[in-house]
Amino acid sequence: MTRIIGLSGSLRAGSHNKQLLETAARNAPDGVEIEVFDGLAELPLYNEDLDGESVPAAAAALREAVAGADAVLIATPEYNGSTPGGLKNAIDWLSRPFGAGAIKEKPVAVIGTAFGQYGGVWAHDETRKALGIAGGAVVEEAKVSVPNSLGRFAELHPADDAEVAAQVAQVVRQLVDTTKQPVAA
């Protein structure tokens, strides 16, 4: 079984990006399990003083979830042309301890949707950059940026949009291929 942990850059309950992760889970191939981690809103801002022998419970849970996964799939919107603060904070927690963080050498892909005409491309690029610096093994070719989220998904879950569901499924296959875990065809 290949385990992928999904992280949403949007903390909203009705987030279209969280729905993209749900779409990935619904369309995962046999032998692949995708679990969406819901604890990013509870993470304190990264502070090295908090990152000692007694790590905050939310940070420990995030690190454990990522460490226990074979890969990470991030779906994020774009806030002010960049990565949402909550997601960047999660990456900071995952990057520590320096050189041995839970994200180190973990295959990771970034997808997402945003209101604008480019679907959050800037945020996706910035997120990939931060993940690479943090030690993640970014799968550069595994990407989807869906524009016009408010219109496109106003009355349709991304899983019910055949084009988007196929694109997300392709990203999952690309991500799984990098884990070198055997998966049923």
mmCIF file of C-alpha atoms in Angstrom:
data_model
loop_
_atom_site.group_PDB
_atom_site.id
_atom_site.type_symbol
_atom_site.label_atom_id
_atom_site.label_comp_id
_atom_site.label_asym_id
_atom_site.label_seq_id
_atom_site.Cartn_x
_atom_site.Cartn_y
_atom_site.Cartn_z
ATOM 1 C CA MET A 1 0.000 0.000 0.000
ATOM 2 C CA THR A 2 1.320 3.444 -0.936
ATOM 3 C CA ARG A 3 0.305 6.110 1.597
ATOM 4 C CA ILE A 4 0.006 9.734 0.520
ATOM 5 C CA ILE A 5 -0.730 12.500 2.992
ATOM 6 C CA GLY A 6 -2.674 15.465 1.607
ATOM 7 C CA LEU A 7 -2.222 19.011 2.905
ATOM 8 C CA SER A 8 -4.546 21.855 1.944
ATOM 9 C CA GLY A 9 -3.179 25.382 1.827
ATOM 10 C CA SER A 10 -6.679 26.679 2.522
ATOM 11 C CA LEU A 11 -8.049 26.249 6.028
ATOM 12 C CA ARG A 12 -11.684 26.923 5.019
ATOM 13 C CA ALA A 13 -14.179 24.112 5.571
ATOM 14 C CA GLY A 14 -15.576 24.413 2.027
ATOM 15 C CA SER A 15 -12.201 24.898 0.348
ATOM 16 C CA HIS A 16 -11.988 23.965 -3.326
ATOM 17 C CA ASN A 17 -8.381 22.935 -2.675
ATOM 18 C CA LYS A 18 -9.447 20.518 0.026
ATOM 19 C CA GLN A 19 -11.970 19.228 -2.517
ATOM 20 C CA LEU A 20 -9.101 18.660 -4.960
ATOM 21 C CA LEU A 21 -7.492 16.429 -2.320
ATOM 22 C CA GLU A 22 -10.817 14.599 -1.917
ATOM 23 C CA THR A 23 -10.851 14.183 -5.695
ATOM 24 C CA ALA A 24 -7.368 12.670 -5.544
ATOM 25 C CA ALA A 25 -8.503 10.246 -2.832
ATOM 26 C CA ARG A 26 -11.623 9.218 -4.778
ATOM 27 C CA ASN A 27 -9.607 8.587 -7.935
ATOM 28 C CA ALA A 28 -6.534 6.984 -6.399
ATOM 29 C CA PRO A 29 -5.438 3.781 -8.085
ATOM 30 C CA ASP A 30 -5.712 0.448 -6.297
ATOM 31 C CA GLY A 31 -2.996 0.126 -3.707
ATOM 32 C CA VAL A 32 -2.881 3.874 -2.989
ATOM 33 C CA GLU A 33 -4.393 5.482 0.091
ATOM 34 C CA ILE A 34 -4.681 9.263 0.336
ATOM 35 C CA GLU A 35 -5.421 10.755 3.738
ATOM 36 C CA VAL A 36 -6.132 14.475 4.133
ATOM 37 C CA PHE A 37 -4.451 15.978 7.204
ATOM 38 C CA ASP A 38 -6.807 18.465 8.857
ATOM 39 C CA GLY A 39 -4.630 19.923 11.622
ATOM 40 C CA LEU A 40 -2.845 22.853 9.962
ATOM 41 C CA ALA A 41 -5.108 25.429 11.622
ATOM 42 C CA GLU A 42 -3.914 24.260 15.055
ATOM 43 C CA LEU A 43 -0.202 24.715 14.316
ATOM 44 C CA PRO A 44 1.461 27.516 16.238
ATOM 45 C CA LEU A 45 3.690 29.794 14.205
ATOM 46 C CA TYR A 46 7.084 28.167 13.851
ATOM 47 C CA ASN A 47 9.346 29.317 16.650
ATOM 48 C CA GLU A 48 12.614 27.552 17.318
ATOM 49 C CA ASP A 49 12.050 28.096 21.047
ATOM 50 C CA LEU A 50 8.994 25.805 20.813
ATOM 51 C CA ASP A 51 10.864 23.185 18.821
ATOM 52 C CA GLY A 52 12.771 21.469 21.585
ATOM 53 C CA GLU A 53 12.188 18.380 23.631
ATOM 54 C CA SER A 54 8.491 19.159 23.991
ATOM 55 C CA VAL A 55 7.133 19.985 20.529
ATOM 56 C CA PRO A 56 3.543 21.339 20.368
ATOM 57 C CA ALA A 57 1.051 18.506 19.829
ATOM 58 C CA ALA A 58 -0.178 19.856 16.476
ATOM 59 C CA ALA A 59 3.373 20.050 15.117
ATOM 60 C CA ALA A 60 4.176 16.551 16.380
ATOM 61 C CA ALA A 61 1.005 15.206 14.711
ATOM 62 C CA LEU A 62 1.905 16.865 11.391
ATOM 63 C CA ARG A 63 5.463 15.542 11.493
ATOM 64 C CA GLU A 64 4.229 12.049 12.357
ATOM 65 C CA ALA A 65 1.656 12.044 9.552
ATOM 66 C CA VAL A 66 4.203 13.149 6.948
ATOM 67 C CA ALA A 67 6.950 10.855 8.233
ATOM 68 C CA GLY A 68 4.544 7.899 8.036
ATOM 69 C CA ALA A 69 3.552 8.629 4.440
ATOM 70 C CA ASP A 70 5.329 7.577 1.263
ATOM 71 C CA ALA A 71 4.595 10.915 -0.417
ATOM 72 C CA VAL A 72 2.881 14.275 0.101
ATOM 73 C CA LEU A 73 0.252 15.930 -2.114
ATOM 74 C CA ILE A 74 -0.381 19.612 -1.492
ATOM 75 C CA ALA A 75 -3.361 21.511 -2.890
ATOM 76 C CA THR A 76 -3.202 25.237 -2.361
ATOM 77 C CA PRO A 77 -4.822 28.480 -3.422
ATOM 78 C CA GLU A 78 -2.857 31.682 -3.957
ATOM 79 C CA TYR A 79 -2.982 34.454 -1.363
ATOM 80 C CA ASN A 80 -1.616 37.806 -2.510
ATOM 81 C CA GLY A 81 0.467 36.158 -5.199
ATOM 82 C CA SER A 82 2.118 33.612 -2.935
ATOM 83 C CA THR A 83 1.777 30.627 -0.623
ATOM 84 C CA PRO A 84 -0.849 30.951 2.150
ATOM 85 C CA GLY A 85 0.741 31.588 5.549
ATOM 86 C CA GLY A 86 -0.670 28.460 7.194
ATOM 87 C CA LEU A 87 0.864 26.206 4.547
ATOM 88 C CA LYS A 88 4.227 27.980 4.671
ATOM 89 C CA ASN A 89 4.175 27.557 8.457
ATOM 90 C CA ALA A 90 3.544 23.813 8.035
ATOM 91 C CA ILE A 91 6.510 23.567 5.657
ATOM 92 C CA ASP A 92 8.650 25.333 8.257
ATOM 93 C CA TRP A 93 7.636 22.799 10.928
ATOM 94 C CA LEU A 94 8.290 19.917 8.515
ATOM 95 C CA SER A 95 11.759 21.213 7.626
ATOM 96 C CA ARG A 96 13.070 20.841 11.179
ATOM 97 C CA PRO A 97 15.227 19.569 12.705
ATOM 98 C CA PHE A 98 17.501 20.958 9.992
ATOM 99 C CA GLY A 99 18.693 18.220 7.669
ATOM 100 C CA ALA A 100 16.416 15.583 9.225
ATOM 101 C CA GLY A 101 12.878 16.985 8.988
ATOM 102 C CA ALA A 102 9.868 14.810 8.187
ATOM 103 C CA ILE A 103 9.765 16.212 4.619
ATOM 104 C CA LYS A 104 13.411 15.286 3.884
ATOM 105 C CA GLU A 105 13.630 13.362 0.591
ATOM 106 C CA LYS A 106 9.848 12.780 0.674
ATOM 107 C CA PRO A 107 8.297 12.912 -2.831
ATOM 108 C CA VAL A 108 5.915 15.861 -2.962
ATOM 109 C CA ALA A 109 3.627 17.352 -5.621
ATOM 110 C CA VAL A 110 1.769 20.667 -5.618
ATOM 111 C CA ILE A 111 -1.600 21.251 -7.279
ATOM 112 C CA GLY A 112 -4.348 23.761 -6.682
ATOM 113 C CA THR A 113 -7.056 26.080 -7.788
ATOM 114 C CA ALA A 114 -7.617 29.784 -7.331
ATOM 115 C CA PHE A 115 -10.041 32.469 -8.413
ATOM 116 C CA GLY A 116 -7.734 34.127 -10.953
ATOM 117 C CA GLN A 117 -7.073 33.279 -14.568
ATOM 118 C CA TYR A 118 -3.871 31.342 -13.814
ATOM 119 C CA GLY A 119 -5.217 29.108 -11.049
ATOM 120 C CA GLY A 120 -2.604 29.995 -8.431
ATOM 121 C CA VAL A 121 0.534 29.286 -10.474
ATOM 122 C CA TRP A 122 2.648 31.769 -8.481
ATOM 123 C CA ALA A 123 1.684 30.161 -5.176
ATOM 124 C CA HIS A 124 2.306 26.696 -6.583
ATOM 125 C CA ASP A 125 5.772 27.709 -7.786
ATOM 126 C CA GLU A 126 6.598 29.377 -4.447
ATOM 127 C CA THR A 127 5.367 26.314 -2.548
ATOM 128 C CA ARG A 128 7.510 23.985 -4.672
ATOM 129 C CA LYS A 129 10.505 26.251 -4.060
ATOM 130 C CA ALA A 130 9.972 26.252 -0.273
ATOM 131 C CA LEU A 131 9.469 22.474 -0.234
ATOM 132 C CA GLY A 132 12.670 21.886 -2.184
ATOM 133 C CA ILE A 133 14.670 24.120 0.153
ATOM 134 C CA ALA A 134 13.069 22.320 3.114
ATOM 135 C CA GLY A 135 14.435 19.033 1.767
ATOM 136 C CA GLY A 136 11.430 17.584 -0.051
ATOM 137 C CA ALA A 137 11.853 15.697 -3.324
ATOM 138 C CA VAL A 138 9.616 17.910 -5.459
ATOM 139 C CA VAL A 139 8.074 16.149 -8.460
ATOM 140 C CA GLU A 140 8.219 19.147 -10.803
ATOM 141 C CA GLU A 141 6.242 17.598 -13.661
ATOM 142 C CA ALA A 142 3.340 16.613 -11.378
ATOM 143 C CA LYS A 143 1.266 19.787 -11.330
ATOM 144 C CA VAL A 144 -2.213 21.125 -11.959
ATOM 145 C CA SER A 145 -3.333 24.751 -11.626
ATOM 146 C CA VAL A 146 -7.073 25.168 -12.187
ATOM 147 C CA PRO A 147 -8.216 28.757 -12.906
ATOM 148 C CA ASN A 148 -11.544 30.405 -12.033
ATOM 149 C CA SER A 149 -12.297 28.234 -8.990
ATOM 150 C CA LEU A 150 -15.318 30.253 -7.880
ATOM 151 C CA GLY A 151 -17.032 29.898 -11.242
ATOM 152 C CA ARG A 152 -15.844 26.448 -12.211
ATOM 153 C CA PHE A 153 -16.726 24.827 -8.889
ATOM 154 C CA ALA A 154 -19.688 27.006 -7.900
ATOM 155 C CA GLU A 155 -22.076 24.093 -8.261
ATOM 156 C CA LEU A 156 -19.745 21.243 -9.098
ATOM 157 C CA HIS A 157 -17.323 19.324 -6.876
ATOM 158 C CA PRO A 158 -13.944 18.960 -8.626
ATOM 159 C CA ALA A 159 -14.423 15.169 -8.531
ATOM 160 C CA ASP A 160 -17.426 15.628 -10.835
ATOM 161 C CA ASP A 161 -15.419 17.681 -13.340
ATOM 162 C CA ALA A 162 -14.021 14.978 -15.654
ATOM 163 C CA GLU A 163 -11.127 17.113 -16.924
ATOM 164 C CA VAL A 164 -9.962 18.134 -13.441
ATOM 165 C CA ALA A 165 -10.451 14.631 -11.997
ATOM 166 C CA ALA A 166 -8.303 13.173 -14.798
ATOM 167 C CA GLN A 167 -5.576 15.787 -14.277
ATOM 168 C CA VAL A 168 -5.487 15.160 -10.511
ATOM 169 C CA ALA A 169 -5.419 11.381 -11.053
ATOM 170 C CA GLN A 170 -2.434 11.827 -13.393
ATOM 171 C CA VAL A 171 -0.569 13.821 -10.720
ATOM 172 C CA VAL A 172 -1.235 11.052 -8.193
ATOM 173 C CA ARG A 173 0.163 8.458 -10.625
ATOM 174 C CA GLN A 174 3.267 10.596 -11.204
ATOM 175 C CA LEU A 175 3.733 11.029 -7.461
ATOM 176 C CA VAL A 176 3.310 7.302 -6.804
ATOM 177 C CA ASP A 177 5.822 6.490 -9.539
ATOM 178 C CA THR A 178 8.468 8.443 -7.627
ATOM 179 C CA THR A 179 7.918 6.439 -4.432
ATOM 180 C CA LYS A 180 9.061 3.226 -6.091
ATOM 181 C CA GLN A 181 6.230 1.463 -4.271
ATOM 182 C CA PRO A 182 4.500 -1.297 -6.267
ATOM 183 C CA VAL A 183 0.961 -0.279 -7.280
ATOM 184 C CA ALA A 184 -1.695 -2.286 -9.118
ATOM 185 C CA ALA A 185 -2.174 -1.171 -12.740
#
